[in-house]
């Protein structure tokens, strides 16, 4: 089996926006903020794509799930 040859390039590490801006609380009632971390289909964007640290990604996911239960965010996109 042939090995896949990857192109050499510069891969920039994504930094957590929330750590950088020193965000303390992630509130489930802040729908505009939470929509930045949801795709058009309603899925939660992964850490790899969003660049969030593990701690903030867990808080965001928990807030999104709470907002869905309170009917502030849809479970499924349009």
GROMACS .gro file of N, CA, C and O in nm:
model
  312
    1UNK      N    1   0.083  -0.117   0.000
    1UNK     CA    2   0.000   0.000   0.000
    1UNK      C    3   0.088   0.124   0.000
    1UNK      O    4   0.182   0.134   0.077
    2UNK      N    5   0.055   0.220  -0.084
    2UNK     CA    6   0.134   0.342  -0.093
    2UNK      C    7   0.098   0.438   0.019
    2UNK      O    8  -0.018   0.450   0.057
    3UNK      N    9   0.199   0.504   0.071
    3UNK     CA   10   0.174   0.602   0.175
    3UNK      C   11   0.124   0.731   0.112
    3UNK      O   12   0.164   0.769   0.003
    4UNK      N   13   0.036   0.796   0.185
    4UNK     CA   14  -0.015   0.924   0.139
    4UNK      C   15   0.088   1.032   0.169
    4UNK      O   16   0.133   1.047   0.282
    5UNK      N   17   0.125   1.106   0.069
    5UNK     CA   18   0.224   1.212   0.086
    5UNK      C   19   0.150   1.342   0.112
    5UNK      O   20   0.069   1.387   0.032
    6UNK      N   21   0.179   1.400   0.225
    6UNK     CA   22   0.114   1.526   0.259
    6UNK      C   23   0.204   1.641   0.216
    6UNK      O   24   0.326   1.631   0.219
    7UNK      N   25   0.139   1.748   0.178
    7UNK     CA   26   0.213   1.866   0.136
    7UNK      C   27   0.266   1.940   0.258
    7UNK      O   28   0.194   1.960   0.356
    8UNK      N   29   0.391   1.980   0.254
    8UNK     CA   30   0.443   2.056   0.368
    8UNK      C   31   0.380   2.196   0.367
    8UNK      O   32   0.364   2.258   0.263
    9UNK      N   33   0.343   2.240   0.483
    9UNK     CA   34   0.282   2.372   0.491
    9UNK      C   35   0.276   2.419   0.634
    9UNK      O   36   0.304   2.346   0.728
   10UNK      N   37   0.240   2.540   0.648
   10UNK     CA   38   0.230   2.601   0.780
   10UNK      C   39   0.089   2.585   0.830
   10UNK      O   40  -0.006   2.632   0.769
   11UNK      N   41   0.075   2.519   0.945
   11UNK     CA   42  -0.056   2.502   1.007
   11UNK      C   43  -0.057   2.587   1.133
   11UNK      O   44   0.020   2.562   1.226
   12UNK      N   45  -0.144   2.687   1.134
   12UNK     CA   46  -0.151   2.777   1.247
   12UNK      C   47  -0.242   2.718   1.354
   12UNK      O   48  -0.351   2.670   1.325
   13UNK      N   49  -0.197   2.723   1.478
   13UNK     CA   50  -0.277   2.672   1.588
   13UNK      C   51  -0.390   2.770   1.615
   13UNK      O   52  -0.368   2.891   1.622
   14UNK      N   53  -0.510   2.717   1.631
   14UNK     CA   54  -0.624   2.801   1.663
   14UNK      C   55  -0.626   2.827   1.813
   14UNK      O   56  -0.608   2.736   1.893
   15UNK      N   57  -0.646   2.951   1.849
   15UNK     CA   58  -0.652   2.987   1.989
   15UNK      C   59  -0.797   3.007   2.029
   15UNK      O   60  -0.879   3.054   1.951
   16UNK      N   61  -0.826   2.975   2.151
   16UNK     CA   62  -0.962   2.988   2.204
   16UNK      C   63  -0.998   3.136   2.214
   16UNK      O   64  -0.931   3.213   2.284
   17UNK      N   65  -1.104   3.175   2.145
   17UNK     CA   66  -1.148   3.314   2.148
   17UNK      C   67  -1.195   3.354   2.288
   17UNK      O   68  -1.180   3.468   2.329
   18UNK      N   69  -1.252   3.258   2.359
   18UNK     CA   70  -1.308   3.288   2.490
   18UNK      C   71  -1.198   3.309   2.594
   18UNK      O   72  -1.211   3.393   2.681
   19UNK      N   73  -1.090   3.231   2.585
   19UNK     CA   74  -0.976   3.252   2.675
   19UNK      C   75  -0.908   3.384   2.644
   19UNK      O   76  -0.868   3.457   2.735
   20UNK      N   77  -0.898   3.416   2.518
   20UNK     CA   78  -0.832   3.539   2.476
   20UNK      C   79  -0.907   3.663   2.524
   20UNK      O   80  -0.848   3.760   2.569
   21UNK      N   81  -1.042   3.657   2.515
   21UNK     CA   82  -1.125   3.770   2.558
   21UNK      C   83  -1.164   3.764   2.705
   21UNK      O   84  -1.238   3.849   2.752
   22UNK      N   85  -1.114   3.662   2.775
   22UNK     CA   86  -1.140   3.642   2.917
   22UNK      C   87  -1.288   3.640   2.949
   22UNK      O   88  -1.336   3.711   3.038
   23UNK      N   89  -1.363   3.559   2.876
   23UNK     CA   90  -1.506   3.543   2.899
   23UNK      C   91  -1.524   3.456   3.024
   23UNK      O   92  -1.470   3.347   3.033
   24UNK      N   93  -1.599   3.507   3.120
   24UNK     CA   94  -1.619   3.435   3.246
   24UNK      C   95  -1.738   3.340   3.237
   24UNK      O   96  -1.728   3.223   3.267
   25UNK      N   97  -1.854   3.394   3.198
   25UNK     CA   98  -1.976   3.314   3.198
   25UNK      C   99  -2.028   3.297   3.056
   25UNK      O  100  -2.024   3.391   2.975
   26UNK      N  101  -2.077   3.178   3.029
   26UNK     CA  102  -2.144   3.150   2.902
   26UNK      C  103  -2.289   3.123   2.938
   26UNK      O  104  -2.320   3.023   3.002
   27UNK      N  105  -2.377   3.215   2.898
   27UNK     CA  106  -2.516   3.208   2.940
   27UNK      C  107  -2.601   3.147   2.830
   27UNK      O  108  -2.585   3.180   2.712
   28UNK      N  109  -2.691   3.058   2.868
   28UNK     CA  110  -2.778   2.993   2.769
   28UNK      C  111  -2.880   3.090   2.711
   28UNK      O  112  -2.937   3.064   2.606
   29UNK      N  113  -2.901   3.205   2.776
   29UNK     CA  114  -2.997   3.303   2.726
   29UNK      C  115  -2.938   3.395   2.620
   29UNK      O  116  -3.011   3.468   2.554
   30UNK      N  117  -2.807   3.391   2.601
   30UNK     CA  118  -2.740   3.473   2.500
   30UNK      C  119  -2.739   3.399   2.367
   30UNK      O  120  -2.640   3.338   2.327
   31UNK      N  121  -2.852   3.405   2.297
   31UNK     CA  122  -2.873   3.325   2.177
   31UNK      C  123  -2.783   3.369   2.062
   31UNK      O  124  -2.730   3.285   1.988
   32UNK      N  125  -2.760   3.498   2.048
   32UNK     CA  126  -2.675   3.547   1.938
   32UNK      C  127  -2.533   3.494   1.950
   32UNK      O  128  -2.470   3.459   1.850
   33UNK      N  129  -2.482   3.486   2.071
   33UNK     CA  130  -2.348   3.435   2.094
   33UNK      C  131  -2.342   3.285   2.064
   33UNK      O  132  -2.248   3.236   2.000
   34UNK      N  133  -2.443   3.211   2.108
   34UNK     CA  134  -2.443   3.066   2.091
   34UNK      C  135  -2.462   3.025   1.944
   34UNK      O  136  -2.415   2.920   1.903
   35UNK      N  137  -2.529   3.107   1.866
   35UNK     CA  138  -2.551   3.075   1.725
   35UNK      C  139  -2.422   3.074   1.645
   35UNK      O  140  -2.414   3.013   1.539
   36UNK      N  141  -2.319   3.136   1.695
   36UNK     CA  142  -2.188   3.134   1.629
   36UNK      C  143  -2.126   2.995   1.633
   36UNK      O  144  -2.037   2.965   1.555
   37UNK      N  145  -2.172   2.912   1.725
   37UNK     CA  146  -2.115   2.779   1.744
   37UNK      C  147  -2.210   2.669   1.697
   37UNK      O  148  -2.194   2.554   1.735
   38UNK      N  149  -2.306   2.705   1.611
   38UNK     CA  150  -2.402   2.608   1.558
   38UNK      C  151  -2.402   2.619   1.405
   38UNK      O  152  -2.398   2.729   1.351
   39UNK      N  153  -2.407   2.504   1.338
   39UNK     CA  154  -2.413   2.504   1.193
   39UNK      C  155  -2.554   2.537   1.145
   39UNK      O  156  -2.647   2.551   1.225
   40UNK      N  157  -2.571   2.548   1.015
   40UNK     CA  158  -2.702   2.577   0.957
   40UNK      C  159  -2.801   2.466   0.985
   40UNK      O  160  -2.921   2.489   0.994
   41UNK      N  161  -2.750   2.345   0.997
   41UNK     CA  162  -2.837   2.231   1.023
   41UNK      C  163  -2.867   2.212   1.171
   41UNK      O  164  -2.944   2.125   1.208
   42UNK      N  165  -2.806   2.292   1.256
   42UNK     CA  166  -2.835   2.286   1.399
   42UNK      C  167  -2.736   2.206   1.479
   42UNK      O  168  -2.756   2.184   1.599
   43UNK      N  169  -2.627   2.161   1.419
   43UNK     CA  170  -2.527   2.083   1.491
   43UNK      C  171  -2.428   2.175   1.562
   43UNK      O  172  -2.399   2.285   1.516
   44UNK      N  173  -2.374   2.128   1.673
   44UNK     CA  174  -2.274   2.203   1.747
   44UNK      C  175  -2.139   2.188   1.676
   44UNK      O  176  -2.098   2.077   1.643
   45UNK      N  177  -2.073   2.300   1.649
   45UNK     CA  178  -1.944   2.298   1.579
   45UNK      C  179  -1.838   2.238   1.672
   45UNK      O  180  -1.831   2.272   1.789
   46UNK      N  181  -1.755   2.151   1.618
   46UNK     CA  182  -1.656   2.081   1.698
   46UNK      C  183  -1.543   2.173   1.742
   46UNK      O  184  -1.521   2.280   1.686
   47UNK      N  185  -1.469   2.126   1.840
   47UNK     CA  186  -1.355   2.200   1.892
   47UNK      C  187  -1.248   2.220   1.785
   47UNK      O  188  -1.185   2.324   1.778
   48UNK      N  189  -1.230   2.119   1.704
   48UNK     CA  190  -1.127   2.125   1.599
   48UNK      C  191  -1.155   2.239   1.502
   48UNK      O  192  -1.063   2.307   1.457
   49UNK      N  193  -1.281   2.263   1.472
   49UNK     CA  194  -1.316   2.367   1.375
   49UNK      C  195  -1.327   2.504   1.443
   49UNK      O  196  -1.278   2.604   1.391
   50UNK      N  197  -1.390   2.508   1.560
   50UNK     CA  198  -1.411   2.637   1.626
   50UNK      C  199  -1.285   2.690   1.692
   50UNK      O  200  -1.269   2.810   1.707
   51UNK      N  201  -1.195   2.601   1.735
   51UNK     CA  202  -1.072   2.643   1.797
   51UNK      C  203  -1.084   2.668   1.946
   51UNK      O  204  -0.993   2.723   2.008
   52UNK      N  205  -1.196   2.628   2.005
   52UNK     CA  206  -1.216   2.647   2.148
   52UNK      C  207  -1.134   2.547   2.228
   52UNK      O  208  -1.106   2.437   2.181
   53UNK      N  209  -1.100   2.586   2.350
   53UNK     CA  210  -1.035   2.492   2.439
   53UNK      C  211  -1.141   2.396   2.493
   53UNK      O  212  -1.261   2.419   2.478
   54UNK      N  213  -1.098   2.288   2.554
   54UNK     CA  214  -1.190   2.185   2.600
   54UNK      C  215  -1.287   2.238   2.704
   54UNK      O  216  -1.407   2.209   2.698
   55UNK      N  217  -1.237   2.317   2.797
   55UNK     CA  218  -1.322   2.370   2.903
   55UNK      C  219  -1.434   2.457   2.848
   55UNK      O  220  -1.551   2.440   2.884
   56UNK      N  221  -1.401   2.549   2.756
   56UNK     CA  222  -1.502   2.637   2.701
   56UNK      C  223  -1.595   2.563   2.604
   56UNK      O  224  -1.712   2.596   2.595
   57UNK      N  225  -1.543   2.463   2.533
   57UNK     CA  226  -1.628   2.387   2.443
   57UNK      C  227  -1.736   2.312   2.522
   57UNK      O  228  -1.851   2.306   2.479
   58UNK      N  229  -1.700   2.259   2.637
   58UNK     CA  230  -1.799   2.190   2.721
   58UNK      C  231  -1.904   2.287   2.772
   58UNK      O  232  -2.023   2.256   2.775
   59UNK      N  233  -1.861   2.406   2.812
   59UNK     CA  234  -1.957   2.506   2.861
   59UNK      C  235  -2.050   2.553   2.749
   59UNK      O  236  -2.169   2.573   2.772
   60UNK      N  237  -1.996   2.570   2.629
   60UNK     CA  238  -2.078   2.611   2.515
   60UNK      C  239  -2.179   2.502   2.480
   60UNK      O  240  -2.297   2.531   2.458
   61UNK      N  241  -2.134   2.377   2.477
   61UNK     CA  242  -2.225   2.267   2.445
   61UNK      C  243  -2.337   2.257   2.548
   61UNK      O  244  -2.454   2.237   2.513
   62UNK      N  245  -2.304   2.272   2.675
   62UNK     CA  246  -2.403   2.267   2.781
   62UNK      C  247  -2.503   2.381   2.767
   62UNK      O  248  -2.625   2.361   2.782
   63UNK      N  249  -2.455   2.501   2.736
   63UNK     CA  250  -2.543   2.617   2.719
   63UNK      C  251  -2.633   2.600   2.597
   63UNK      O  252  -2.752   2.636   2.602
   64UNK      N  253  -2.581   2.544   2.489
   64UNK     CA  254  -2.662   2.521   2.369
   64UNK      C  255  -2.772   2.421   2.398
   64UNK      O  256  -2.888   2.439   2.359
   65UNK      N  257  -2.739   2.315   2.470
   65UNK     CA  258  -2.839   2.213   2.503
   65UNK      C  259  -2.947   2.270   2.594
   65UNK      O  260  -3.065   2.240   2.577
   66UNK      N  261  -2.908   2.353   2.689
   66UNK     CA  262  -3.007   2.417   2.776
   66UNK      C  263  -3.097   2.512   2.698
   66UNK      O  264  -3.217   2.518   2.721
   67UNK      N  265  -3.037   2.587   2.605
   67UNK     CA  266  -3.115   2.680   2.523
   67UNK      C  267  -3.213   2.605   2.433
   67UNK      O  268  -3.323   2.653   2.407
   68UNK      N  269  -3.174   2.488   2.386
   68UNK     CA  270  -3.265   2.407   2.305
   68UNK      C  271  -3.383   2.359   2.387
   68UNK      O  272  -3.497   2.362   2.341
   69UNK      N  273  -3.357   2.316   2.509
   69UNK     CA  274  -3.466   2.268   2.595
   69UNK      C  275  -3.562   2.381   2.630
   69UNK      O  276  -3.683   2.362   2.635
   70UNK      N  277  -3.509   2.502   2.649
   70UNK     CA  278  -3.592   2.617   2.679
   70UNK      C  279  -3.656   2.679   2.555
   70UNK      O  280  -3.721   2.782   2.563
   71UNK      N  281  -3.635   2.617   2.439
   71UNK     CA  282  -3.692   2.659   2.310
   71UNK      C  283  -3.637   2.794   2.264
   71UNK      O  284  -3.704   2.867   2.193
   72UNK      N  285  -3.515   2.827   2.304
   72UNK     CA  286  -3.451   2.948   2.255
   72UNK      C  287  -3.374   2.921   2.126
   72UNK      O  288  -3.355   3.011   2.043
   73UNK      N  289  -3.327   2.797   2.110
   73UNK     CA  290  -3.256   2.754   1.990
   73UNK      C  291  -3.327   2.631   1.934
   73UNK      O  292  -3.378   2.549   2.011
   74UNK      N  293  -3.326   2.616   1.802
   74UNK     CA  294  -3.391   2.496   1.745
   74UNK      C  295  -3.301   2.372   1.757
   74UNK      O  296  -3.180   2.382   1.759
   75UNK      N  297  -3.364   2.258   1.767
   75UNK     CA  298  -3.290   2.132   1.766
   75UNK      C  299  -3.240   2.100   1.626
   75UNK      O  300  -3.133   2.044   1.609
   76UNK      N  301  -3.319   2.137   1.525
   76UNK     CA  302  -3.286   2.108   1.386
   76UNK      C  303  -3.290   2.238   1.308
   76UNK      O  304  -3.378   2.322   1.330
   77UNK      N  305  -3.195   2.255   1.216
   77UNK     CA  306  -3.193   2.375   1.132
   77UNK      C  307  -3.303   2.370   1.028
   77UNK      O  308  -3.383   2.279   1.020
   78UNK      N  309  -3.305   2.473   0.945
   78UNK     CA  310  -3.413   2.484   0.846
   78UNK      C  311  -3.385   2.406   0.721
   78UNK      O  312  -3.284   2.385   0.674
   0.00000   0.00000   0.00000
